């Protein structure tokens, strides 16, 4: 039996975790033998290298109306069995294109953030209309159980059709994992990776770092975004600019993980946290705020230190404690493997099989992917 044809769609392969996931996930399905095509609204280079070169890529145009029309034409021409959309307004545009094309393509929506709705009117509509969209689409995927609960309780998502699939995360399969002694001997480099946006709360991070009583410690933040200059000014105000490096976005941050002694996520809202898994895959200890995603990844603190959101005093104390005792790198590497593509992609395959089976006849009332994953 031939494998289904799959369309992946998002706004653009920019420097975000969801966009990186979509490029890597499309590539993983291609490598598994699926017929995969990819569509985006506009060109972006940050995550382009993560999309397999053999996957056909169509750029629709940044104008929303034109993009929907071109996406509808792509659906008519290519006739994918299933289409998966990611990031805010892309979900609405996929549904509109399927209606316009009168296509038999089965849509699977995905939500990757607790605050995506703040990014524009189309994204707001993608959340506000969830009671309708999640009934129209055969499945809506949330990237953590915490986000699934939020979509259901706050936004009215259909409970039976909304499932949680913890992100598959790409990291080098043979990433260097230091020994306990080697990690202890590293320089006191504190690493964070992510976009300079309000929900990453880098203001709390730099304020916490200013409290860290380690004269030789350095903070490295990889990323770019609208708050870059604000954070730079905050490091100057705190008098720590000589100890903070912000070199920009890196599509392959592996060298930074190899140099760091600990990883910090200071987010005020984090439904998952791909970079936390990347850090653990390199054996790094993690300090994170107690958002839903980090709590699930770190298993309520079993695999890292959790601190209250927005508390720079406790964040600083946790960083100091972690630099003093970075713990066992191998245990964290084993936990990171739980989020590898080999482990997580089958959950996406299961959803696709269920959706196509439902289109051709009755199936079990409880979707396989709705069962909670550890």
XYZ file of C-alpha atoms in Angstrom:
374
model
C 0.000 0.000 0.000
C 1.397 3.388 -1.033
C 2.271 5.848 1.686
C 0.128 9.010 1.748
C 1.186 12.265 0.147
C 1.751 14.972 2.759
C 1.854 18.762 2.508
C 3.620 20.715 5.251
C 2.710 24.404 5.439
C 3.885 27.355 7.543
C 4.453 31.071 7.071
C 8.234 30.880 6.510
C 11.329 29.045 7.688
C 12.359 31.796 10.096
C 14.367 31.495 13.318
C 11.773 29.836 15.527
C 11.415 26.457 17.169
C 8.135 25.665 15.415
C 9.582 26.519 12.012
C 12.666 24.409 12.729
C 10.411 21.525 13.772
C 8.328 21.766 10.594
C 11.420 21.686 8.353
C 12.921 18.744 10.262
C 9.610 16.886 10.457
C 9.003 17.211 6.720
C 12.536 15.934 6.120
C 11.985 13.004 8.481
C 8.825 11.950 6.627
C 10.659 12.254 3.306
C 13.447 10.031 4.610
C 10.831 7.477 5.678
C 9.631 7.195 2.100
C 6.609 9.489 2.137
C 5.772 11.767 -0.793
C 6.301 15.169 0.836
C 5.818 18.717 -0.416
C 6.329 21.960 1.522
C 4.687 25.368 1.182
C 5.565 28.687 2.789
C 4.282 32.232 2.423
C 7.677 33.927 2.164
C 11.356 33.113 1.812
C 13.503 32.872 4.949
C 16.985 31.450 5.261
C 17.314 30.658 8.981
C 15.806 27.161 8.855
C 16.012 26.490 5.115
C 18.990 24.155 5.571
C 16.897 21.928 7.848
C 14.504 21.109 4.996
C 15.685 18.165 2.915
C 16.801 19.506 -0.493
C 14.748 16.821 -2.242
C 11.460 18.158 -0.778
C 9.714 20.446 -3.322
C 9.297 23.911 -1.807
C 6.630 26.352 -3.018
C 6.622 30.011 -1.955
C 3.086 31.419 -2.102
C 3.632 35.113 -1.375
C 3.292 37.198 1.773
C -0.119 38.688 0.913
C -2.668 36.614 2.820
C -5.381 36.559 0.144
C -2.974 35.709 -2.671
C -1.284 33.070 -0.524
C -4.617 31.345 0.140
C -5.464 31.332 -3.572
C -2.077 29.908 -4.530
C -2.267 27.347 -1.758
C -5.692 26.301 -3.057
C -4.217 25.872 -6.537
C -1.349 23.828 -5.088
C -3.910 21.559 -3.404
C -5.739 21.104 -6.723
C -2.527 20.342 -8.582
C -0.765 18.112 -6.060
C -3.786 16.504 -4.347
C -2.061 15.687 -1.041
C -3.889 13.223 1.178
C -3.049 15.179 4.322
C -1.860 18.740 5.033
C -0.196 19.789 8.281
C -0.033 23.485 9.162
C 1.963 25.227 11.868
C 2.074 28.612 13.583
C -0.930 30.825 14.178
C -2.592 32.140 11.062
C -1.224 29.352 8.851
C -3.894 27.085 10.332
C -6.679 29.418 9.179
C -5.155 29.873 5.740
C -4.907 26.128 5.217
C -8.574 25.645 6.111
C -9.570 28.504 3.796
C -7.498 27.069 0.930
C -9.028 23.608 1.329
C -12.527 25.131 1.242
C -11.667 27.263 -1.786
C -10.141 24.323 -3.664
C -12.918 21.958 -2.572
C -10.075 19.578 -1.937
C -10.359 16.180 -0.281
C -7.114 16.875 1.583
C -7.494 16.211 5.299
C -6.156 19.127 7.413
C -4.182 18.632 10.631
C -3.657 21.874 12.538
C -0.883 22.442 15.075
C -0.397 24.957 17.879
C 3.065 25.720 19.255
C 2.670 28.630 21.660
C 0.563 29.915 24.516
C 0.838 33.509 23.260
C 0.910 33.096 19.466
C -2.466 34.834 19.365
C -0.732 38.147 20.176
C 1.272 38.160 16.929
C -1.498 39.499 14.683
C -5.197 39.451 13.865
C -4.970 36.255 11.837
C -3.203 34.433 14.655
C -5.769 35.760 17.111
C -8.497 34.358 14.890
C -6.738 30.991 14.837
C -7.158 30.818 18.626
C -10.493 32.601 19.021
C -12.147 30.331 16.468
C -10.767 27.093 17.921
C -14.219 25.784 18.919
C -15.028 25.741 15.202
C -11.612 25.021 13.650
C -10.922 22.034 15.932
C -14.220 20.480 14.919
C -13.687 21.111 11.228
C -10.142 19.681 11.240
C -9.875 15.946 11.989
C -7.028 16.647 14.427
C -5.442 19.607 16.187
C -1.995 18.957 17.652
C -0.610 20.708 20.729
C 3.123 20.346 21.413
C 2.657 19.545 25.104
C -0.054 18.292 27.425
C -0.032 21.657 29.176
C -0.753 23.470 25.911
C -3.459 20.950 25.029
C -5.200 21.671 28.319
C -4.922 25.427 27.689
C -6.385 25.125 24.177
C -9.257 23.113 25.595
C -10.072 25.144 28.724
C -9.314 28.692 27.597
C -10.013 28.536 23.870
C -12.659 25.818 23.636
C -10.803 23.304 21.470
C -12.609 20.038 20.798
C -11.374 17.600 23.443
C -11.604 14.401 21.396
C -9.919 15.850 18.316
C -7.179 17.801 20.099
C -4.124 15.697 20.932
C -0.741 16.290 22.536
C 2.448 15.170 20.818
C 5.639 16.260 22.538
C 8.021 17.657 19.949
C 10.549 15.525 18.167
C 13.816 17.467 18.420
C 16.762 17.189 16.064
C 20.228 16.991 17.565
C 23.405 15.314 16.277
C 23.041 11.599 17.012
C 26.670 11.401 18.048
C 26.825 14.689 19.976
C 29.755 14.798 22.371
C 28.624 14.155 25.945
C 31.280 15.110 28.509
C 32.147 13.023 31.536
C 31.166 14.297 34.971
C 34.736 15.477 35.585
C 35.103 17.096 32.171
C 31.875 19.055 32.640
C 32.975 20.244 36.085
C 36.229 21.572 34.605
C 34.555 23.652 31.891
C 34.532 27.428 32.054
C 31.541 28.907 33.848
C 29.637 29.641 30.634
C 25.868 29.987 31.021
C 24.023 29.474 27.733
C 20.525 30.392 26.548
C 19.102 29.991 23.046
C 15.931 31.581 21.665
C 14.345 34.591 20.013
C 14.542 37.991 21.679
C 10.810 38.249 22.308
C 8.873 39.080 25.513
C 7.897 35.497 26.330
C 11.559 34.426 26.575
C 11.927 36.998 29.399
C 15.620 37.663 28.882
C 15.283 40.674 31.178
C 14.851 38.297 34.106
C 17.773 36.206 32.839
C 20.261 39.081 32.663
C 19.080 40.414 36.024
C 19.612 36.957 37.510
C 23.040 36.692 35.893
C 23.999 40.047 37.439
C 23.370 38.419 40.842
C 25.524 35.360 40.135
C 28.525 35.530 42.422
C 31.061 34.061 40.007
C 33.484 36.727 38.695
C 34.634 34.428 35.876
C 31.122 33.526 34.695
C 29.938 34.487 31.208
C 26.446 34.528 29.739
C 25.893 33.664 26.057
C 22.473 34.209 24.443
C 22.045 32.896 20.881
C 19.207 34.412 18.881
C 17.781 37.543 17.367
C 14.496 39.391 17.552
C 12.744 42.669 18.388
C 14.000 42.878 21.993
C 17.673 42.444 21.151
C 18.520 46.114 21.714
C 16.417 46.272 24.882
C 18.366 43.378 26.412
C 21.683 44.855 25.333
C 20.770 48.113 27.080
C 19.747 46.166 30.189
C 23.177 44.503 30.379
C 24.745 47.976 30.211
C 22.464 49.297 32.945
C 23.430 46.360 35.154
C 27.126 46.819 34.386
C 27.571 43.278 33.052
C 27.962 43.958 29.332
C 31.572 42.720 29.385
C 30.373 39.347 30.706
C 27.462 38.896 28.261
C 27.741 37.820 24.626
C 24.835 37.971 22.150
C 26.315 36.791 18.823
C 23.006 36.338 16.974
C 21.077 33.386 15.576
C 22.769 30.089 14.728
C 21.044 27.341 12.745
C 23.578 24.860 14.159
C 24.296 25.881 17.779
C 26.119 22.640 18.618
C 29.489 24.280 19.311
C 27.855 26.557 21.898
C 26.450 23.529 23.720
C 29.886 21.897 23.671
C 31.442 24.952 25.353
C 28.782 25.747 27.964
C 28.620 24.465 31.521
C 24.873 24.933 32.007
C 21.786 25.933 30.052
C 19.083 28.347 31.217
C 15.520 28.885 29.996
C 13.997 32.004 31.573
C 10.693 31.995 29.663
C 7.489 33.433 31.073
C 5.590 31.174 28.667
C 7.025 27.999 27.127
C 4.680 25.270 25.878
C 7.604 22.993 25.020
C 11.249 24.086 24.630
C 13.217 22.403 21.845
C 16.449 24.031 22.988
C 16.135 22.429 26.415
C 16.211 19.011 24.754
C 19.148 20.064 22.561
C 21.087 21.116 25.659
C 20.311 17.845 27.446
C 21.406 15.887 24.369
C 24.828 17.476 24.881
C 24.784 16.515 28.564
C 24.210 20.036 29.892
C 22.394 20.643 33.174
C 19.270 22.784 32.746
C 17.795 25.544 34.872
C 14.317 26.512 33.702
C 11.300 28.477 34.803
C 8.343 26.300 35.724
C 6.406 26.658 32.468
C 4.349 23.722 31.199
C 6.863 22.561 28.574
C 10.018 22.562 30.721
C 8.131 20.825 33.531
C 7.170 18.005 31.157
C 10.640 17.722 29.609
C 12.428 17.831 32.964
C 9.782 15.577 34.500
C 8.844 18.011 37.276
C 12.499 18.639 38.209
C 13.905 15.112 38.006
C 16.239 16.095 35.159
C 16.888 19.765 35.953
C 16.213 22.650 38.305
C 12.857 24.448 38.079
C 12.328 27.944 39.488
C 9.318 30.298 39.637
C 8.611 32.401 36.563
C 10.018 35.934 36.713
C 12.025 35.388 39.908
C 15.587 36.580 39.217
C 16.723 35.865 42.804
C 15.824 32.169 42.689
C 17.029 31.892 39.099
C 20.445 33.256 40.140
C 20.638 30.837 43.071
C 19.798 27.890 40.794
C 22.457 28.958 38.274
C 25.098 29.158 41.012
C 24.114 25.743 42.390
C 24.260 24.228 38.913
C 27.692 25.681 38.159
C 28.911 24.223 41.456
C 27.398 20.798 40.802
C 26.486 20.158 37.125
C 25.503 16.530 37.795
C 25.442 13.490 35.490
C 25.540 14.275 31.740
C 24.659 10.723 30.672
C 21.302 10.713 32.480
C 20.312 13.894 30.653
C 21.414 12.455 27.314
C 19.199 9.422 27.882
C 16.249 11.688 28.671
C 16.884 13.720 25.506
C 16.668 10.507 23.487
C 12.995 10.288 24.524
C 12.424 13.273 22.210
C 14.444 12.041 19.231
C 12.772 11.798 15.834
C 12.958 7.999 15.928
C 10.870 8.030 19.109
C 8.441 10.879 18.384
C 7.748 10.801 14.622
C 5.689 7.576 14.928
C 3.121 9.577 16.940
C 2.650 11.883 13.936
C 2.402 8.848 11.658
C -0.290 7.408 13.941
C -2.333 10.616 13.725
C -2.114 10.607 9.930
C -3.212 6.958 9.767
C -6.153 7.681 12.083
C -7.262 10.709 10.081
C -7.170 8.819 6.786
C -8.924 5.820 8.323
C -11.699 8.060 9.635
C -12.154 9.475 6.154
C -12.831 5.990 4.785
C -14.828 4.488 7.668
C -15.480 4.317 11.429
C -12.544 3.961 13.833
C -11.994 3.757 17.594
C -13.449 6.660 19.571
C -10.146 7.306 21.381
C -7.334 8.524 19.085
C -4.015 6.784 19.702
C -2.119 10.071 19.811
C -4.440 11.444 22.506
C -2.896 9.095 25.003
C -0.373 10.960 27.104
C 3.300 10.366 26.320
C 5.892 10.450 29.146
